[in-house]
Coordinates of C-alpha atoms and ligand atoms in Angstrom, one line a residue:
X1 CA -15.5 -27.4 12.2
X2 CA -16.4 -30.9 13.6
X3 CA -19.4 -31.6 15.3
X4 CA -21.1 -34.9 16.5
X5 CA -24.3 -35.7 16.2
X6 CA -26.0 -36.1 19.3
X7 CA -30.0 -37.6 20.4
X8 CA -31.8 -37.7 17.6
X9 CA -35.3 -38.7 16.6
X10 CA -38.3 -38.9 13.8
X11 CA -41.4 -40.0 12.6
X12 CA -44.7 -38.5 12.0
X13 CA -46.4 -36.8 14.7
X14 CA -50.3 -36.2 15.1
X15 CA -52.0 -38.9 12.9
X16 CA -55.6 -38.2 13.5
X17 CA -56.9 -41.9 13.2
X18 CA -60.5 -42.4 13.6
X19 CA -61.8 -46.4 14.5
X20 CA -65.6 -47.3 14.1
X21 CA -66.5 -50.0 15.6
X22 CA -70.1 -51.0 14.5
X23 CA -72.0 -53.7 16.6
X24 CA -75.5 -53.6 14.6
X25 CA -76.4 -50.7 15.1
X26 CA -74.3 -48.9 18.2
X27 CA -71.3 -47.4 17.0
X28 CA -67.8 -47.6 18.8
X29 CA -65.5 -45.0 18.5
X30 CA -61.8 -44.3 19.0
X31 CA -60.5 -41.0 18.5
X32 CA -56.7 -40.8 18.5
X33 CA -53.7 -38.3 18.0
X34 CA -50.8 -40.7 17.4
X35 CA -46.9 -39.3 17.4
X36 CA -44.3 -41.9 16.0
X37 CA -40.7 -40.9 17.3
X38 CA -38.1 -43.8 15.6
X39 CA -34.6 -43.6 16.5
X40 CA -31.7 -46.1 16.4
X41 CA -28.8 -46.7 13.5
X42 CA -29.2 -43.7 12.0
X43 CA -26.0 -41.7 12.0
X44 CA -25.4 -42.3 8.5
X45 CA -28.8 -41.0 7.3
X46 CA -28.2 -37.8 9.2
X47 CA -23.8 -37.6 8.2
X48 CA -23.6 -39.3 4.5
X49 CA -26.6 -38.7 3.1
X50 CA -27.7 -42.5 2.9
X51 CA -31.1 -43.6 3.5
X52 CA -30.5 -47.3 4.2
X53 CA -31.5 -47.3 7.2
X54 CA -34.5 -44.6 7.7
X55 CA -38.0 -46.2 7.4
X56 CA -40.0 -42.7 5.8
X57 CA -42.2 -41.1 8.0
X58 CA -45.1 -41.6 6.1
X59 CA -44.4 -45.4 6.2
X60 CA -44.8 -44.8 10.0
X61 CA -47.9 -43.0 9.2
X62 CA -49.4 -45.6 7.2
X63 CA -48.7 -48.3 9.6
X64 CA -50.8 -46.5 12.1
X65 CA -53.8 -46.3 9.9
X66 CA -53.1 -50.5 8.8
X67 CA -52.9 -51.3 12.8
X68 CA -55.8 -49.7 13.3
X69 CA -57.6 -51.7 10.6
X70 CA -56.0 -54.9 11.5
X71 CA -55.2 -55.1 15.4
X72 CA -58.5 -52.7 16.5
X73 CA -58.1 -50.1 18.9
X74 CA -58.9 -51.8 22.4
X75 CA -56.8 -48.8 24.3
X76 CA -54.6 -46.4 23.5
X77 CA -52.0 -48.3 25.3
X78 CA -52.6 -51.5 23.8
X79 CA -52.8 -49.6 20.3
X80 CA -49.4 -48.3 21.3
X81 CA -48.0 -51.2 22.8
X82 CA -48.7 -52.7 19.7
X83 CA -46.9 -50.1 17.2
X84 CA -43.7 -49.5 19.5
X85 CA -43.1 -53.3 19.2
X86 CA -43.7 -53.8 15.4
X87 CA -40.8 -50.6 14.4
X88 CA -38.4 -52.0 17.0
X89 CA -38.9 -55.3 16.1
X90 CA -39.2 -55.5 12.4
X91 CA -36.4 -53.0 11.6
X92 CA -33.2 -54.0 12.5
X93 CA -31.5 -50.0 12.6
X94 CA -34.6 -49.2 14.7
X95 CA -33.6 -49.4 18.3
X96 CA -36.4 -47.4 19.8
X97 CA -39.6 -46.4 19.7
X98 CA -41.7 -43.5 21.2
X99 CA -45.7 -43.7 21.1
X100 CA -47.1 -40.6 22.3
X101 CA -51.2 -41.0 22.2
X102 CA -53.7 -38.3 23.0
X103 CA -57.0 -39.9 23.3
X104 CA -60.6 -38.1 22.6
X105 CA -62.9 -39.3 24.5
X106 CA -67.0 -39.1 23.1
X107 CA -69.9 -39.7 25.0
X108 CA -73.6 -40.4 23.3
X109 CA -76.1 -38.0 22.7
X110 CA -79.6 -39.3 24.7
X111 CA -81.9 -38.7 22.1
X112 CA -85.3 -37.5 23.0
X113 CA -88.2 -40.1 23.8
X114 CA -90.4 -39.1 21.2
X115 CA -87.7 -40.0 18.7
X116 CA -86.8 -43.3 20.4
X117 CA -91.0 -44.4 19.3
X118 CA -90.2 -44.2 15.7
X119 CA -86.8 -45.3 15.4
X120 CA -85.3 -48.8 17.3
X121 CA -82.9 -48.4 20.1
X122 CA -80.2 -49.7 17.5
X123 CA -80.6 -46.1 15.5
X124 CA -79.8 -43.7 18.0
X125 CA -76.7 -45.1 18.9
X126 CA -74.4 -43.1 16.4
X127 CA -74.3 -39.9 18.1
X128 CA -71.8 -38.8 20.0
X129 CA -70.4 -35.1 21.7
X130 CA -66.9 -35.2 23.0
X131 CA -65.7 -34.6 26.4
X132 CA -64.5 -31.6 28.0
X133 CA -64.6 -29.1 25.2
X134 CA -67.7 -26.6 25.4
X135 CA -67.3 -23.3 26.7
X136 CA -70.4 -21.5 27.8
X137 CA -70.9 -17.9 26.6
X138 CA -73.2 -14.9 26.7
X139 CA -73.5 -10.9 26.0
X140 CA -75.9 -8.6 28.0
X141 CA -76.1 -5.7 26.4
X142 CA -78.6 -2.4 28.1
X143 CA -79.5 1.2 27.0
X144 CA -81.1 1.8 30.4
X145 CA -84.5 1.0 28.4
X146 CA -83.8 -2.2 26.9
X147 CA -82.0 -5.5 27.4
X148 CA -80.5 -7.7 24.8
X149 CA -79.3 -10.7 26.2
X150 CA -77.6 -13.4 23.4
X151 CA -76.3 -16.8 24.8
X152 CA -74.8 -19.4 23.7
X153 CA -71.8 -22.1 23.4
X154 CA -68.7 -22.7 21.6
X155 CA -66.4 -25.9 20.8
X156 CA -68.6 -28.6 21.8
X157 CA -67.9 -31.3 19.0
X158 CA -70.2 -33.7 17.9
X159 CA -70.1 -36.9 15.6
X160 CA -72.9 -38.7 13.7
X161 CA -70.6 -42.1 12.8
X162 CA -73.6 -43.1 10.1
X163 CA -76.7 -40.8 8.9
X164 CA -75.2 -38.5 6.8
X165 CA -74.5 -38.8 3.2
X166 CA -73.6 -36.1 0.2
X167 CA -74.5 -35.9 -3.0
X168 CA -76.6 -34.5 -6.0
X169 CA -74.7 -31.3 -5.8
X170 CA -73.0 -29.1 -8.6
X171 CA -70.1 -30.7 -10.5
X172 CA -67.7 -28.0 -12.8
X173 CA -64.9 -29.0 -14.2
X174 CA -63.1 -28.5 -11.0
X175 CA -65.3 -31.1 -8.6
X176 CA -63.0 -34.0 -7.6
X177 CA -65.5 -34.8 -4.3
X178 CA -67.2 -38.1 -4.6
X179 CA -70.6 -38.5 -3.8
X180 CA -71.2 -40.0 -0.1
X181 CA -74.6 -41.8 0.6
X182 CA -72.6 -43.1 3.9
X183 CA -70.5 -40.7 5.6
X184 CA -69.2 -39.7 9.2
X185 CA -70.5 -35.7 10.0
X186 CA -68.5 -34.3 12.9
X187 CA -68.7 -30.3 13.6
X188 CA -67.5 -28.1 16.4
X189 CA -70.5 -26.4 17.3
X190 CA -70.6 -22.7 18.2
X191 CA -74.4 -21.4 18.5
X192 CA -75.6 -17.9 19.8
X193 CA -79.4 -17.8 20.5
X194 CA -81.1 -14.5 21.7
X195 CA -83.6 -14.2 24.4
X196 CA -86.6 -12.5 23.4
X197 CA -87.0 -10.7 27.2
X198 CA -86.1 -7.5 26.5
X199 CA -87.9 -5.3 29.5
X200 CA -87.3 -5.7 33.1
X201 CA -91.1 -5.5 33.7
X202 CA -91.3 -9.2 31.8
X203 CA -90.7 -12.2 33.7
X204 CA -87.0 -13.6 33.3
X205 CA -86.7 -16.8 32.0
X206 CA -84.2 -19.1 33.6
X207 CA -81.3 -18.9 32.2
X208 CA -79.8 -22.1 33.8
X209 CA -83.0 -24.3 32.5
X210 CA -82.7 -22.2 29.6
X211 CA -79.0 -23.2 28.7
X212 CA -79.6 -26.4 29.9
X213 CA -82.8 -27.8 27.9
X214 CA -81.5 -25.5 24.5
X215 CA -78.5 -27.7 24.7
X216 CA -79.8 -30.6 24.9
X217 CA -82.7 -29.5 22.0
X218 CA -79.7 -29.1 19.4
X219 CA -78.0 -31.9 20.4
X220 CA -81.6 -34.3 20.2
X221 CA -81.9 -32.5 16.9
X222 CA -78.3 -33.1 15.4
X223 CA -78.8 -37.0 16.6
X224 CA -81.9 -37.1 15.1
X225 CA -81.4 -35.5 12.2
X226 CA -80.8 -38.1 8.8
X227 CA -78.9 -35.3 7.0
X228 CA -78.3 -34.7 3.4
X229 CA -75.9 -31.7 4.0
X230 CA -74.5 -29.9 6.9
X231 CA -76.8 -27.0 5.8
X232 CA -79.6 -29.1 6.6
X233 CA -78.6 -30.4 10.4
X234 CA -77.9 -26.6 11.4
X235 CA -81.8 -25.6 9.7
X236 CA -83.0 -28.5 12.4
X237 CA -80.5 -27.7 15.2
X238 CA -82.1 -24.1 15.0
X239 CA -85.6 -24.8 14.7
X240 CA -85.6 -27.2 17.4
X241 CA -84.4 -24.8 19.5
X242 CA -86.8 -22.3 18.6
X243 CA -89.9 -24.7 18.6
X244 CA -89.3 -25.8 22.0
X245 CA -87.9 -22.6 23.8
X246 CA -90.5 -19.8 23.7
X247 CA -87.8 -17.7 24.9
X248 CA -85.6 -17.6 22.2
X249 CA -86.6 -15.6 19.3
X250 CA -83.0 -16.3 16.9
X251 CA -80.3 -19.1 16.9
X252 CA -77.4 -18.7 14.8
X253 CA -74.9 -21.3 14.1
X254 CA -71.1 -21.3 12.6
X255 CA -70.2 -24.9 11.9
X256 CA -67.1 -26.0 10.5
X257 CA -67.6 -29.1 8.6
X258 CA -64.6 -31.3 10.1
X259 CA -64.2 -33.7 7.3
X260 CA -62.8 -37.2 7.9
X261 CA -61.6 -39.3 4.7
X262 CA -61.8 -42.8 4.6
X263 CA -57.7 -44.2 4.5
X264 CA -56.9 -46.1 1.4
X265 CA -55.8 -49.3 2.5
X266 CA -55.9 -51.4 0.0
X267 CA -52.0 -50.8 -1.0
X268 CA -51.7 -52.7 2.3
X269 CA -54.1 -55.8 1.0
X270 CA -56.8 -54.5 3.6
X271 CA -60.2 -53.4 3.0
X272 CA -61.2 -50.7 4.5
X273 CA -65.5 -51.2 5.5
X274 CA -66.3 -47.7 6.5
X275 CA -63.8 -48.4 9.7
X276 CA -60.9 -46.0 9.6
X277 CA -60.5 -42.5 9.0
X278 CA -58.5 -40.0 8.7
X279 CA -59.9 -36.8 10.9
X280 CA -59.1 -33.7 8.6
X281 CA -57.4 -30.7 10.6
X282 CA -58.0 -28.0 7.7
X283 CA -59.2 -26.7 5.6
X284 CA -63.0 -27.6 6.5
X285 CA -65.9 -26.2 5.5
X286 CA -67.5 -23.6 7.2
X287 CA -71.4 -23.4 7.2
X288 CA -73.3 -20.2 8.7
X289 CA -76.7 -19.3 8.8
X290 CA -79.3 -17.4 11.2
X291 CA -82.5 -18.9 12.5
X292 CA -85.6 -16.7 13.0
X293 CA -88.3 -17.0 14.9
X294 CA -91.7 -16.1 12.1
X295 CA -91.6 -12.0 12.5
X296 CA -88.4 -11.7 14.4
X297 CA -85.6 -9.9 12.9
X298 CA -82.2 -10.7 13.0
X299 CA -79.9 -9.2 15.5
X300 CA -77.4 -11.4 16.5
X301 CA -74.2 -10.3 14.4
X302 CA -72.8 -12.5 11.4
X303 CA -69.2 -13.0 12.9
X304 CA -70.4 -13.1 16.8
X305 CA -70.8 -17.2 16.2
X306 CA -66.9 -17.1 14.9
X307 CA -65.5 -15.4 18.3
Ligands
LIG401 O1 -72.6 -31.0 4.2 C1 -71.8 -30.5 3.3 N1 -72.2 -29.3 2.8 C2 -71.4 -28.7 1.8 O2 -71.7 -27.6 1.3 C3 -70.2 -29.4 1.4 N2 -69.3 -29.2 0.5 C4 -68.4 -30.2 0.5 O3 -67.4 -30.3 -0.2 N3 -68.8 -31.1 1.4 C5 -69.9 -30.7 2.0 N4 -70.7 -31.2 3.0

């Protein structure tokens, strides 16, 4: 039966590309989901089977990551710009080009003032949460006696862009992971803390203030925090919160590790300085633990923080 090929279209969609820009010690970041859509001269690679004329996917891919390296990341639209001219222009079968760009935007984690006396100004400006993400939650639970009240967040992602490294940790014969003394730790936080007011006779705390400053506590503490292992930045998240809110009795944290790989450019003659990444969807690793309060017992349920 004959049929004609009508609009067509390809490319790689969703390159999570990841630009550092480091001035000292402030960190720059730009966070991007880039989708290449190529088309042109390419009836043949669709009717005969020839490839003359496709430039791979992954070649579309890789240009990303080079640009990003090379030209910087001023705006998405510039980056764009920049990438729909180069396929059109440099290959002759390529016609058009479609940039699609979601952009992630992160703002900086204020770190608290005691921190800001031993460290300079310069260190505290590689923390970051991104926009728009966290959703507030909480579960009041009462018997007609007593109250358990458990609170909390989930996806709010953070980023430490330097602070973090990886290493001295057990190697079988099936560890390919290379040791990382400088390494970018991003997570998507989901905490539950429980309020230790339990009786209506007590005085309630205020749960607005109480969300607020336990927030902001975990954040100070993930900023602040050089870590040695994710492990280690949830134990000071947790205790933070628990040494400054006397309400609180138990924090417990899920946090999936959400690795991002440093791109291999050097097929491309570039080196890449701890610039660009690639932001891992999955798999990730997932890191839980429970925070106690001396003489508290746990209550809050292992797989509430994974709702
Ligand atoms: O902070 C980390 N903790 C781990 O347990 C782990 N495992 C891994 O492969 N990378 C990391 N990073």
């Amino acid at each position: 039966m004959p049929t004609i090929l009508g609009q067509n279209q390809y490319g790689k969609a969703e390159n999570r590309v990841v630009k550092i820009t480091r001035d000292g010690g402030t960190h720059h970041i730009k966070d991007l989901n880039v989708s290449v859509a190529l088309s042109g001269d390419l009836d043949d690679v669709h009717l005969t089977g020839s490839n003359a004329h496709c430039l791979p996917t992954d070649t579309t891919k890789n240009t990303v990551y080079a640009f990003a390296k090379e030209y910087g990341i001023e705006s998405a639209e510039q980056f764009g710009i920049h990438l729909a001219r180069h396929f059109v222009t440099s290959q002759e079968p390529i016609h058009r080009a479609r940039i699609r760009i979601e952009e992630y935007s992160w703002e900086r984690i204020a770190t608290s003032d005691a921190n800001s006396k031993f460290i300079g100004a310069d260190d505290v400006n590689h923390s970051f949460a991104r926009k728009g993400q966290e959703t507030r939650v909480t579960q009041i639970t009462y018997d007609g006696e007593r109250w358990e009240v458990i609170s909390g967040l989930k996806d709010l992602v953070v980023m430490n862009s330097t602070n973090s490294e990886f290493w001295g940790y057990i190697k079988d014969k099936y560890t390919t992971l290379q040791e990382a003394y400088d390494r970018i730790l991003a997570t998507q936080v989901s905490g539950r803390w429980r309020f230790n007011w339990t009786d209506d006779e007590q005085r309630m705390p205020n749960w607005e203030k109480s969300y607020e400053q336990t927030r902001k506590h975990m954040l100070q503490a993930f900023a602040e925090t050089y870590s040695y292992s994710l492990q280690q930045t949830l134990y000071q998240m947790a205790t933070r919160i628990i040494s400054h809110r006397s309400e609180i009795d138990e924090v417990r944290f899920s946090l999936p590790n959400k690795h991002h790989f440093l791109v291999d450019l050097e097929p491309f003659g570039l080196k890449n300085d701890n610039e660009v990444y690639y932001a891992a969807d999955r798999p990730y690793g997932l890191i839980e633990a429970t925070v106690l309060r001396d003489g508290a017992t746990a209550q809050i349920p292992v797989d509430m923080t994974n709702l």
